Coordinates of N, CA and C and ligand atoms in Angstrom, one line a residue:
M16 N 0.9 -1.2 0.0 CA 0.0 0.0 0.0 C 0.9 1.2 0.0
S17 N 0.7 2.2 -0.9 CA 1.4 3.4 -0.9 C 0.8 4.4 0.1
N18 N 1.6 5.2 0.7 CA 1.1 6.1 1.7 C 0.4 7.3 1.1
I19 N -0.4 8.0 1.9 CA -0.9 9.3 1.5 C -1.1 10.1 2.8
L20 N -0.8 11.4 2.7 CA -0.8 12.2 3.9 C -2.1 13.0 4.0
L21 N -2.4 13.3 5.3 CA -3.6 14.2 5.5 C -3.2 15.5 6.2
G22 N -3.4 16.6 5.5 CA -3.3 17.9 6.1 C -4.6 18.3 6.6
V23 N -4.7 18.6 7.9 CA -6.0 19.1 8.5 C -6.1 20.6 8.5
N24 N -7.1 21.1 7.8 CA -7.3 22.6 7.8 C -8.1 23.0 9.0
I25 N -7.6 23.8 9.8 CA -8.3 24.2 11.1 C -8.9 25.6 11.0
D26 N -9.1 26.1 9.8 CA -9.6 27.5 9.7 C -10.9 27.6 10.4
H27 N -11.8 26.6 10.3 CA -13.2 26.8 10.8 C -13.3 26.6 12.3
V28 N -12.3 26.2 13.0 CA -12.3 26.4 14.4 C -12.1 27.9 14.8
A29 N -11.3 28.5 14.0 CA -11.2 30.0 14.2 C -12.4 30.8 13.8
T30 N -13.1 30.2 12.8 CA -14.4 30.9 12.3 C -15.3 30.9 13.5
L31 N -15.4 29.8 14.2 CA -16.4 29.7 15.4 C -15.9 30.6 16.5
R32 N -14.6 30.7 16.8 CA -14.1 31.6 17.8 C -14.4 33.0 17.4
N33 N -14.2 33.4 16.2 CA -14.3 34.8 15.8 C -15.8 35.2 15.8
A34 N -16.7 34.3 15.6 CA -18.1 34.6 15.6 C -18.6 35.3 16.9
R35 N -17.9 35.0 18.0 CA -18.2 35.7 19.3 C -17.1 36.5 19.9
G36 N -16.0 36.6 19.1 CA -14.9 37.4 19.6 C -14.3 36.9 20.9
T37 N -14.4 35.6 21.1 CA -13.8 35.0 22.4 C -12.4 34.5 22.1
H38 N -11.8 33.9 23.1 CA -10.5 33.2 22.9 C -10.7 31.7 22.6
Y39 N -11.9 31.2 22.7 CA -12.2 29.8 22.4 C -13.2 29.7 21.3
P40 N -13.2 28.5 20.6 CA -12.3 27.5 20.6 C -10.9 27.9 20.0
D41 N -9.8 27.5 20.5 CA -8.5 27.9 20.0 C -8.0 27.0 18.9
P42 N -7.7 27.5 17.7 CA -7.2 26.6 16.7 C -5.9 26.0 17.1
V43 N -5.2 26.6 18.0 CA -3.9 26.0 18.4 C -4.1 24.7 19.1
F44 N -5.2 24.7 20.0 CA -5.5 23.4 20.7 C -6.0 22.4 19.6
A45 N -6.8 22.9 18.7 CA -7.3 22.0 17.6 C -6.1 21.3 16.8
A46 N -5.1 22.1 16.6 CA -4.0 21.6 15.8 C -3.3 20.5 16.6
A47 N -3.1 20.7 17.9 CA -2.5 19.7 18.7 C -3.3 18.4 18.8
L48 N -4.6 18.5 18.9 CA -5.4 17.3 18.9 C -5.4 16.6 17.6
A49 N -5.5 17.4 16.5 CA -5.4 16.8 15.1 C -4.1 16.0 14.9
E50 N -3.0 16.6 15.4 CA -1.8 15.9 15.2 C -1.7 14.6 16.0
Q51 N -2.3 14.6 17.2 CA -2.3 13.4 18.0 C -3.2 12.3 17.4
A52 N -4.2 12.8 16.6 CA -5.1 11.8 16.0 C -4.6 11.3 14.6
G53 N -3.5 11.8 14.2 CA -2.9 11.2 12.9 C -2.7 12.2 11.8
A54 N -3.0 13.5 12.0 CA -2.8 14.5 11.0 C -1.3 14.5 10.7
D55 N -1.0 14.6 9.4 CA 0.5 14.7 9.0 C 0.9 16.1 8.9
G56 N 0.0 17.0 8.9 CA 0.3 18.5 8.8 C -0.9 19.3 9.1
I57 N -0.7 20.6 9.3 CA -1.8 21.5 9.7 C -1.8 22.6 8.7
T58 N -3.0 22.8 8.1 CA -3.2 23.8 7.1 C -4.0 25.0 7.7
I59 N -3.5 26.2 7.4 CA -4.2 27.4 7.8 C -4.2 28.4 6.7
H60 N -5.3 29.1 6.5 CA -5.4 30.1 5.5 C -5.5 31.5 6.1
L61 N -4.4 32.2 6.0 CA -4.5 33.6 6.6 C -5.0 34.5 5.5
R62 N -6.3 34.7 5.6 CA -7.0 35.6 4.5 C -6.7 37.0 4.8
E63 N -6.7 37.8 3.7 CA -6.4 39.3 3.9 C -7.4 39.9 4.8
D64 N -8.7 39.4 4.9 CA -9.6 40.0 5.8 C -9.6 39.4 7.2
R65 N -8.8 38.4 7.4 CA -8.6 37.7 8.7 C -10.0 37.2 9.2
R66 N -10.8 36.7 8.3 CA -12.1 36.2 8.7 C -12.0 35.0 9.7
H67 N -11.0 34.2 9.6 CA -10.8 33.1 10.5 C -9.4 33.1 11.2
I68 N -8.4 32.6 10.5 CA -7.1 32.6 11.1 C -6.6 34.0 11.2
K69 N -6.0 34.3 12.4 CA -5.4 35.6 12.7 C -3.9 35.5 12.8
D70 N -3.2 36.6 12.7 CA -1.7 36.6 12.8 C -1.2 35.9 14.0
R71 N -1.9 36.1 15.1 CA -1.5 35.5 16.4 C -1.5 34.0 16.2
D72 N -2.5 33.4 15.5 CA -2.6 32.0 15.4 C -1.3 31.5 14.6
V73 N -1.0 32.2 13.6 CA 0.2 31.8 12.8 C 1.4 31.8 13.6
R74 N 1.6 32.8 14.4 CA 2.8 32.9 15.2 C 2.9 31.8 16.3
V75 N 1.8 31.6 17.0 CA 1.8 30.6 18.0 C 1.9 29.2 17.4
L76 N 1.2 28.9 16.3 CA 1.3 27.6 15.7 C 2.8 27.3 15.2
K77 N 3.4 28.3 14.8 CA 4.8 28.2 14.4 C 5.7 27.6 15.5
E78 N 5.3 28.0 16.7 CA 6.1 27.6 17.9 C 5.6 26.2 18.4
T79 N 4.4 25.9 18.1 CA 3.8 24.7 18.8 C 3.6 23.5 17.9
L80 N 3.5 23.6 16.6 CA 3.2 22.5 15.8 C 4.3 21.4 15.9
Q81 N 3.9 20.2 15.9 CA 4.8 19.1 15.9 C 5.1 18.5 14.5
T82 N 4.1 18.8 13.6 CA 4.3 18.3 12.3 C 4.8 19.4 11.4
R83 N 3.9 19.8 10.4 CA 4.4 20.8 9.4 C 3.3 21.8 9.2
M84 N 3.6 23.1 9.1 CA 2.6 24.1 8.8 C 2.5 24.3 7.3
N85 N 1.3 24.3 6.8 CA 1.0 24.6 5.4 C 0.2 25.9 5.4
L86 N 0.9 27.0 5.1 CA 0.2 28.3 5.2 C -0.3 28.7 3.8
E87 N -1.7 28.8 3.8 CA -2.3 29.2 2.5 C -2.4 30.7 2.5
M88 N -2.1 31.4 1.4 CA -2.2 32.8 1.4 C -2.3 33.3 -0.1
A89 N -2.8 34.6 -0.2 CA -2.8 35.2 -1.5 C -1.4 35.7 -1.8
V90 N -1.2 36.0 -3.1 CA 0.2 36.5 -3.5 C 0.2 38.0 -3.4
T91 N 0.4 38.5 -2.2 CA 0.4 39.9 -2.0 C 1.7 40.3 -1.2
E92 N 2.1 41.5 -1.3 CA 3.3 41.9 -0.6 C 3.2 41.7 0.9
E93 N 2.0 42.0 1.4 CA 1.7 41.8 2.9 C 2.0 40.4 3.3
M94 N 1.3 39.5 2.5 CA 1.4 38.0 2.9 C 2.8 37.5 2.7
L95 N 3.5 37.9 1.6 CA 4.9 37.5 1.4 C 5.8 37.9 2.5
T96 N 5.6 39.1 3.0 CA 6.4 39.6 4.1 C 6.2 38.7 5.4
I97 N 4.9 38.5 5.7 CA 4.5 37.6 6.8 C 5.2 36.2 6.7
A98 N 5.0 35.6 5.5 CA 5.5 34.3 5.3 C 7.0 34.2 5.4
C99 N 7.7 35.2 4.8 CA 9.1 35.1 4.9 C 9.6 35.3 6.3
G100 N 8.8 36.0 7.2 CA 9.2 36.1 8.6 C 8.9 34.8 9.3
I101 N 7.8 34.2 9.0 CA 7.4 32.9 9.8 C 8.2 31.7 9.3
Q102 N 8.4 31.7 8.0 CA 9.2 30.6 7.4 C 8.5 29.2 7.6
P103 N 7.3 29.0 7.2 CA 6.6 27.7 7.4 C 7.2 26.6 6.5
H104 N 6.9 25.4 6.8 CA 7.4 24.3 6.0 C 6.9 24.5 4.5
F105 N 5.6 24.8 4.4 CA 5.0 25.0 3.1 C 4.2 26.3 3.1
V106 N 4.2 26.9 1.9 CA 3.2 27.9 1.6 C 2.4 27.4 0.4
C107 N 1.1 27.5 0.5 CA 0.3 27.2 -0.7 C -0.3 28.6 -1.2
L108 N 0.1 29.0 -2.4 CA -0.4 30.3 -2.9 C -1.8 30.0 -3.6
V109 N -2.7 30.8 -3.1 CA -4.1 30.6 -3.6 C -4.7 32.0 -4.1
P110 N -5.7 31.9 -4.9 CA -6.4 33.2 -5.3 C -7.3 33.6 -4.2
E111 N -7.6 34.8 -4.1 CA -8.5 35.3 -3.0 C -9.4 36.4 -3.5
K112 N -10.6 36.3 -3.2 CA -11.6 37.5 -3.4 C -12.2 37.8 -2.1
R113 N -12.3 39.1 -1.8 CA -12.8 39.5 -0.5 C -14.3 39.1 -0.4
Q114 N -15.1 39.1 -1.4 CA -16.5 38.8 -1.3 C -16.8 37.3 -1.3
E115 N -15.9 36.4 -1.7 CA -16.2 35.0 -1.9 C -16.5 34.3 -0.5
V116 N -17.3 33.3 -0.6 CA -17.6 32.5 0.7 C -16.4 31.6 0.9
T117 N -15.9 31.0 -0.2 CA -14.7 30.2 -0.1 C -14.0 30.3 -1.4
T118 N -12.8 29.7 -1.4 CA -11.9 29.8 -2.6 C -12.6 29.2 -3.8
E119 N -12.9 30.0 -4.8 CA -13.8 29.6 -5.9 C -13.1 28.9 -7.1
G120 N -11.8 29.1 -7.2 CA -11.2 28.4 -8.4 C -9.7 28.4 -8.1
G121 N -8.9 28.0 -9.1 CA -7.5 27.9 -9.0 C -6.8 29.2 -9.3
L122 N -5.6 29.3 -9.0 CA -4.7 30.4 -9.2 C -4.4 30.5 -10.7
D123 N -4.4 31.7 -11.3 CA -4.0 31.9 -12.7 C -2.4 32.1 -12.7
V124 N -1.7 31.0 -12.6 CA -0.2 31.1 -12.6 C 0.3 31.5 -14.0
A125 N -0.3 30.9 -15.0 CA 0.1 31.2 -16.4 C -0.1 32.7 -16.8
G126 N -1.1 33.3 -16.2 CA -1.4 34.7 -16.5 C -0.5 35.7 -15.7
Q127 N 0.3 35.3 -14.8 CA 1.1 36.2 -14.0 C 2.4 35.6 -13.6
L128 N 3.0 35.0 -14.7 CA 4.2 34.2 -14.5 C 5.3 34.9 -13.7
A129 N 5.6 36.1 -14.1 CA 6.8 36.8 -13.4 C 6.5 37.1 -11.9
V130 N 5.3 37.4 -11.6 CA 4.9 37.7 -10.2 C 5.0 36.4 -9.4
M131 N 4.6 35.3 -10.0 CA 4.6 34.0 -9.4 C 6.1 33.5 -9.2
Q132 N 6.9 33.7 -10.2 CA 8.3 33.3 -10.2 C 9.0 34.0 -9.0
D133 N 8.7 35.3 -8.9 CA 9.3 36.1 -7.8 C 8.8 35.6 -6.5
A134 N 7.5 35.3 -6.3 CA 7.0 34.8 -5.0 C 7.7 33.5 -4.6
V135 N 7.7 32.6 -5.6 CA 8.3 31.2 -5.3 C 9.8 31.4 -4.9
A136 N 10.5 32.2 -5.6 CA 11.9 32.4 -5.3 C 12.1 33.0 -3.9
R137 N 11.3 34.0 -3.6 CA 11.4 34.6 -2.3 C 11.1 33.6 -1.1
L138 N 10.2 32.8 -1.3 CA 9.8 31.8 -0.3 C 10.9 30.7 -0.2
A139 N 11.3 30.3 -1.4 CA 12.4 29.3 -1.4 C 13.6 29.8 -0.7
A140 N 13.9 31.0 -0.9 CA 15.1 31.6 -0.3 C 15.1 31.5 1.3
V141 N 13.9 31.4 1.9 CA 13.9 31.3 3.3 C 13.6 29.8 3.7
G142 N 13.7 28.9 2.8 CA 13.5 27.5 3.1 C 12.1 27.0 3.1
T143 N 11.2 27.7 2.5 CA 9.8 27.3 2.5 C 9.5 26.7 1.1
Q144 N 8.8 25.5 1.1 CA 8.5 24.9 -0.1 C 7.1 25.4 -0.6
V145 N 7.0 25.7 -1.8 CA 5.8 26.4 -2.3 C 4.9 25.4 -3.1
S146 N 3.6 25.5 -2.9 CA 2.6 24.8 -3.6 C 1.7 25.8 -4.3
L147 N 1.3 25.5 -5.5 CA 0.4 26.4 -6.2 C -1.0 25.7 -6.3
F148 N -2.0 26.4 -5.8 CA -3.4 25.9 -5.8 C -4.0 26.2 -7.2
I149 N -4.1 25.2 -8.0 CA -4.5 25.4 -9.4 C -5.6 24.4 -9.8
D150 N -6.3 24.8 -10.9 CA -7.2 23.8 -11.4 C -6.5 22.7 -12.2
A151 N -7.2 21.7 -12.5 CA -6.6 20.5 -13.2 C -6.5 20.9 -14.7
D152 N -5.4 21.7 -15.0 CA -5.3 22.3 -16.3 C -3.9 22.3 -16.8
H153 N -3.6 21.8 -18.0 CA -2.2 21.6 -18.4 C -1.5 22.9 -18.5
A154 N -2.1 24.0 -18.9 CA -1.4 25.3 -19.1 C -1.0 25.8 -17.7
Q155 N -1.8 25.6 -16.7 CA -1.4 26.0 -15.3 C -0.3 25.1 -14.7
I156 N -0.4 23.8 -15.1 CA 0.6 22.9 -14.6 C 2.0 23.3 -15.3
D157 N 2.0 23.5 -16.5 CA 3.2 23.9 -17.2 C 3.8 25.2 -16.6
A158 N 2.9 26.1 -16.3 CA 3.3 27.4 -15.7 C 3.9 27.1 -14.3
A159 N 3.3 26.2 -13.5 CA 3.8 25.9 -12.2 C 5.3 25.3 -12.3
V160 N 5.5 24.5 -13.4 CA 6.9 24.0 -13.6 C 7.8 25.2 -13.9
A161 N 7.3 26.1 -14.7 CA 8.1 27.3 -15.1 C 8.5 28.2 -14.0
C162 N 7.6 28.2 -12.9 CA 7.8 29.0 -11.7 C 8.9 28.4 -10.8
G163 N 9.1 27.1 -11.0 CA 10.1 26.4 -10.0 C 9.4 26.0 -8.7
A164 N 8.1 25.9 -8.7 CA 7.4 25.4 -7.5 C 7.5 23.9 -7.5
P165 N 7.9 23.3 -6.3 CA 8.0 21.9 -6.2 C 6.6 21.1 -6.2
Y166 N 5.6 21.8 -5.7 CA 4.3 21.2 -5.5 C 3.2 22.0 -6.2
I167 N 2.1 21.2 -6.6 CA 0.8 21.9 -6.9 C -0.2 21.2 -6.0
E168 N -1.3 22.0 -5.7 CA -2.5 21.4 -5.1 C -3.6 21.6 -6.1
I169 N -4.2 20.5 -6.5 CA -5.3 20.5 -7.4 C -6.6 20.9 -6.7
H170 N -7.2 21.9 -7.2 CA -8.5 22.4 -6.6 C -9.6 21.3 -6.9
T171 N -10.1 20.7 -5.9 CA -11.2 19.7 -6.1 C -12.6 20.2 -5.9
G172 N -12.7 21.5 -5.9 CA -14.1 22.1 -5.7 C -15.1 21.7 -6.7
R173 N -14.7 21.6 -8.0 CA -15.7 21.3 -9.0 C -16.1 19.8 -8.9
Y174 N -15.2 19.0 -8.5 CA -15.5 17.6 -8.3 C -16.5 17.5 -7.1
A175 N -16.2 18.2 -6.0 CA -17.0 18.1 -4.8 C -18.4 18.7 -5.0
D176 N -18.5 19.7 -5.9 CA -19.8 20.4 -6.1 C -20.6 19.8 -7.2
A177 N -20.1 18.8 -7.9 CA -20.8 18.2 -9.0 C -22.2 17.8 -8.6
T178 N -23.2 18.0 -9.5 CA -24.6 17.8 -9.1 C -25.1 16.5 -9.8
S179 N -24.3 15.8 -10.6 CA -24.7 14.5 -11.1 C -23.5 13.5 -11.1
E180 N -23.8 12.3 -11.1 CA -22.7 11.3 -11.1 C -21.8 11.4 -12.4
A181 N -22.5 11.8 -13.5 CA -21.7 11.9 -14.7 C -20.7 13.1 -14.6
E182 N -21.2 14.2 -14.0 CA -20.4 15.4 -13.9 C -19.2 15.1 -12.9
Q183 N -19.5 14.3 -11.8 CA -18.5 14.0 -10.9 C -17.4 13.1 -11.5
A184 N -17.9 12.1 -12.3 CA -17.0 11.2 -12.9 C -16.1 12.0 -13.9
A185 N -16.6 12.9 -14.6 CA -15.8 13.7 -15.6 C -14.8 14.5 -14.8
E186 N -15.2 15.1 -13.7 CA -14.2 15.9 -12.9 C -13.1 15.0 -12.4
L187 N -13.5 13.9 -11.9 CA -12.5 12.9 -11.4 C -11.5 12.5 -12.4
A188 N -12.0 12.3 -13.6 CA -11.1 11.9 -14.7 C -10.2 13.0 -15.1
R189 N -10.7 14.3 -15.0 CA -9.8 15.4 -15.3 C -8.7 15.6 -14.2
I190 N -9.1 15.3 -13.0 CA -8.1 15.4 -11.9 C -7.1 14.3 -12.0
R191 N -7.6 13.1 -12.3 CA -6.7 12.0 -12.4 C -5.6 12.2 -13.5
E192 N -6.1 12.7 -14.6 CA -5.3 12.9 -15.8 C -4.2 14.0 -15.5
A193 N -4.7 15.1 -14.8 CA -3.8 16.2 -14.5 C -2.8 15.8 -13.5
A194 N -3.1 14.9 -12.5 CA -2.2 14.4 -11.5 C -1.0 13.7 -12.2
A195 N -1.4 12.8 -13.2 CA -0.4 12.0 -13.9 C 0.5 12.9 -14.7
Y196 N -0.2 13.9 -15.4 CA 0.6 14.9 -16.2 C 1.6 15.6 -15.4
A197 N 1.1 16.2 -14.2 CA 2.0 17.0 -13.3 C 3.1 16.1 -12.8
H198 N 2.8 14.9 -12.4 CA 3.8 14.0 -11.8 C 4.9 13.7 -12.9
G199 N 4.5 13.5 -14.1 CA 5.4 13.3 -15.3 C 6.3 14.5 -15.5
K200 N 5.9 15.7 -15.1 CA 6.7 16.9 -15.2 C 7.6 17.1 -14.0
G201 N 7.5 16.2 -13.0 CA 8.4 16.3 -11.9 C 7.8 17.0 -10.7
L202 N 6.5 17.4 -10.8 CA 5.8 18.1 -9.6 C 5.3 17.0 -8.6
K203 N 5.3 17.4 -7.4 CA 4.6 16.7 -6.4 C 3.1 17.2 -6.3
V204 N 2.2 16.2 -6.2 CA 0.8 16.6 -6.4 C 0.0 16.4 -5.1
N205 N -0.6 17.5 -4.6 CA -1.6 17.4 -3.5 C -3.0 17.8 -4.1
A206 N -4.0 17.7 -3.3 CA -5.3 18.1 -3.7 C -6.1 18.5 -2.5
G207 N -7.2 19.2 -2.8 CA -8.1 19.6 -1.7 C -9.1 20.6 -2.1
H208 N -10.0 20.8 -1.3 CA -11.2 21.7 -1.3 C -12.5 20.9 -1.5
G209 N -13.3 21.0 -0.5 CA -14.7 20.4 -0.6 C -14.7 18.9 -0.4
L210 N -13.5 18.3 0.0 CA -13.5 16.9 0.2 C -14.2 16.5 1.5
H211 N -14.9 15.4 1.5 CA -15.6 15.0 2.7 C -15.7 13.5 2.8
Y212 N -16.3 13.0 3.8 CA -16.3 11.5 4.1 C -16.8 10.7 3.0
Q213 N -17.8 11.2 2.2 CA -18.4 10.4 1.1 C -17.6 10.5 -0.2
N214 N -16.9 11.6 -0.4 CA -16.3 11.8 -1.8 C -14.7 11.6 -1.8
V215 N -14.1 11.4 -0.6 CA -12.7 11.4 -0.5 C -12.0 10.2 -1.2
K216 N -12.6 9.1 -1.2 CA -11.9 7.9 -1.6 C -11.4 7.9 -3.0
P217 N -12.2 8.3 -4.0 CA -11.7 8.3 -5.4 C -10.5 9.2 -5.6
I218 N -10.5 10.3 -4.8 CA -9.3 11.2 -4.9 C -8.1 10.6 -4.2
A219 N -8.3 10.0 -3.1 CA -7.2 9.4 -2.3 C -6.6 8.2 -3.1
A220 N -7.4 7.6 -4.0 CA -6.9 6.4 -4.7 C -6.1 6.8 -5.9
I221 N -6.0 8.1 -6.3 CA -5.2 8.5 -7.4 C -3.7 8.3 -7.0
P222 N -3.0 7.4 -7.7 CA -1.7 7.0 -7.3 C -0.7 8.1 -7.0
E223 N -0.7 9.2 -7.8 CA 0.3 10.3 -7.7 C 0.0 11.2 -6.5
M224 N -1.1 11.0 -5.8 CA -1.4 12.0 -4.7 C -0.5 11.8 -3.5
V225 N 0.1 12.9 -3.1 CA 1.0 12.9 -1.9 C 0.2 13.2 -0.7
E226 N -0.7 14.3 -0.8 CA -1.4 14.8 0.4 C -2.7 15.4 0.1
L227 N -3.7 15.1 0.9 CA -5.0 15.8 0.8 C -5.1 16.8 1.9
N228 N -5.6 18.0 1.6 CA -5.9 19.0 2.6 C -7.4 19.1 2.8
I229 N -7.8 18.8 4.0 CA -9.3 18.7 4.2 C -9.6 19.5 5.5
G230 N -10.6 20.3 5.5 CA -10.9 21.1 6.7 C -12.4 21.1 7.0
H231 N -13.2 21.7 6.2 CA -14.6 22.0 6.6 C -15.3 20.8 7.0
A232 N -15.2 19.7 6.3 CA -15.9 18.5 6.6 C -15.4 17.9 8.0
I233 N -14.1 18.0 8.2 CA -13.6 17.4 9.4 C -14.0 18.2 10.6
I234 N -14.0 19.5 10.5 CA -14.4 20.3 11.7 C -15.9 20.2 11.9
G235 N -16.6 20.1 10.8 CA -18.1 19.9 10.9 C -18.4 18.6 11.6
R236 N -17.7 17.5 11.2 CA -18.0 16.3 11.9 C -17.6 16.3 13.4
A237 N -16.5 17.0 13.6 CA -15.9 17.1 15.0 C -16.9 17.6 16.0
V238 N -17.8 18.5 15.5 CA -18.9 19.0 16.4 C -19.7 17.9 17.1
F239 N -19.8 16.8 16.3 CA -20.6 15.7 16.8 C -19.8 14.5 17.4
T240 N -18.6 14.3 16.9 CA -17.8 13.1 17.3 C -16.6 13.5 18.1
G241 N -16.2 14.7 18.1 CA -14.9 15.1 18.7 C -13.9 15.1 17.5
L242 N -12.9 15.9 17.7 CA -11.9 16.1 16.6 C -11.0 14.9 16.4
T243 N -10.7 14.2 17.5 CA -9.8 13.0 17.4 C -10.5 12.0 16.5
E244 N -11.7 11.7 16.7 CA -12.4 10.7 15.9 C -12.6 11.1 14.5
A245 N -12.9 12.4 14.3 CA -13.1 13.0 13.0 C -11.9 12.9 12.1
V246 N -10.7 13.2 12.7 CA -9.5 13.1 12.0 C -9.1 11.7 11.7
A247 N -9.2 10.8 12.7 CA -8.8 9.4 12.5 C -9.7 8.8 11.5
E248 N -11.0 9.1 11.4 CA -11.9 8.4 10.4 C -11.5 8.9 9.0
M249 N -11.2 10.1 8.9 CA -10.8 10.6 7.5 C -9.5 9.9 7.1
K250 N -8.5 9.8 8.0 CA -7.3 9.2 7.6 C -7.5 7.7 7.3
R251 N -8.4 7.1 8.0 CA -8.7 5.7 7.8 C -9.3 5.5 6.4
L252 N -10.2 6.3 6.0 CA -10.8 6.2 4.7 C -9.8 6.4 3.6
M253 N -8.9 7.4 3.8 CA -7.8 7.7 2.8 C -6.9 6.5 2.6
L254 N -6.5 5.9 3.7 CA -5.6 4.8 3.6 C -6.3 3.5 3.0
E255 N -7.6 3.4 3.4 CA -8.3 2.3 2.8 C -8.4 2.4 1.3
A256 N -8.5 3.6 0.8 CA -8.5 3.8 -0.7 C -7.2 3.5 -1.4
R257 N -6.1 3.4 -0.6 CA -4.8 3.2 -1.2 C -4.5 1.7 -1.2
Q258 N -5.3 0.8 -0.6 CA -5.0 -0.6 -0.6 C -4.9 -1.1 -2.0
G259 N -3.9 -1.8 -2.3 CA -3.7 -2.4 -3.6 C -2.8 -1.5 -4.5
L260 N -2.5 -0.3 -4.0 CA -1.6 0.6 -4.8 C -0.2 0.4 -4.4
Ligands
DXP327 C1 -7.6 27.3 -0.4 C2 -8.6 26.5 0.1 O1 -9.2 25.7 -0.6 C3 -9.0 26.4 1.6 O2 -8.0 27.0 2.4 C4 -10.2 27.2 1.8 O3 -10.0 28.4 1.2 C5 -10.6 27.2 3.3 O4 -10.8 28.5 3.7 P1 -12.1 29.3 3.3 O5 -13.2 28.5 3.8 O6 -11.9 30.7 3.9 O7 -12.2 29.4 1.8
LIG328 N1 -6.7 23.6 0.4 C1 -7.9 23.0 0.7 C2 -8.1 23.0 2.2 O1 -7.2 23.4 2.9 C3 -9.3 22.5 2.8 O2 -10.5 23.0 2.1 P1 -11.9 22.5 2.8 O3 -11.8 21.1 3.1 O4 -12.1 23.4 4.0 O5 -12.9 22.8 1.7

């Protein structure tokens, strides 16, 4: 069986905290529990509007994480300055719109190659490995290679949001093909967005997948089962999907 890693996104613990302006529930505590339950890394998205994760969370998590921090952020001067100071294991560069409910699509790497090359180089210079959050698209994969980014994360939102079996199968085929294409170009391939307990297995079964980043569904389930069980069950399903690979 080939391994696959689970990055647990804890943004929505912070969403709940921020809803009342309290100090609880603390995403730092959630990260420690998730790690104990089998998370291979912790993902946090420091949005420009700080709607969930705040600067303090990033600073404290840098001191307390036992695994690896994957810091998701927009490609802005403010965020690049923060990331170069924090020096997380990974930065995942994502597109961001102030009005969106959640990340709606992949980053247009091909359309801003020079900006992306500069961001990847600045982060690499402080020892941070960069991942580019892109759609399953050859032009974007080629651009990721041209940027020198070691990783991509394929946006699985369209697969997760598909409203028919045929549409979901088509999206899965697109992701599968893109993962093989990117792997062939020397990229390491992650995936995430909208994955949950019912739709994770076909994505986890894609042989080239290194890591899945999953947040909303895990935190949602944790409300009823506790975070330890919610993380462990997701990891169990992912590993089950790898049997025979
Ligand atoms: C980039 C991505 O897919 C996730 O980080 C997602 O953005 C979670 O945060 P939001 O719910 O704020 O979009
Ligand atoms: N990059 C995707 C991620 O971190 C988690 O997204 P979601 O599971 O909260 O939709």
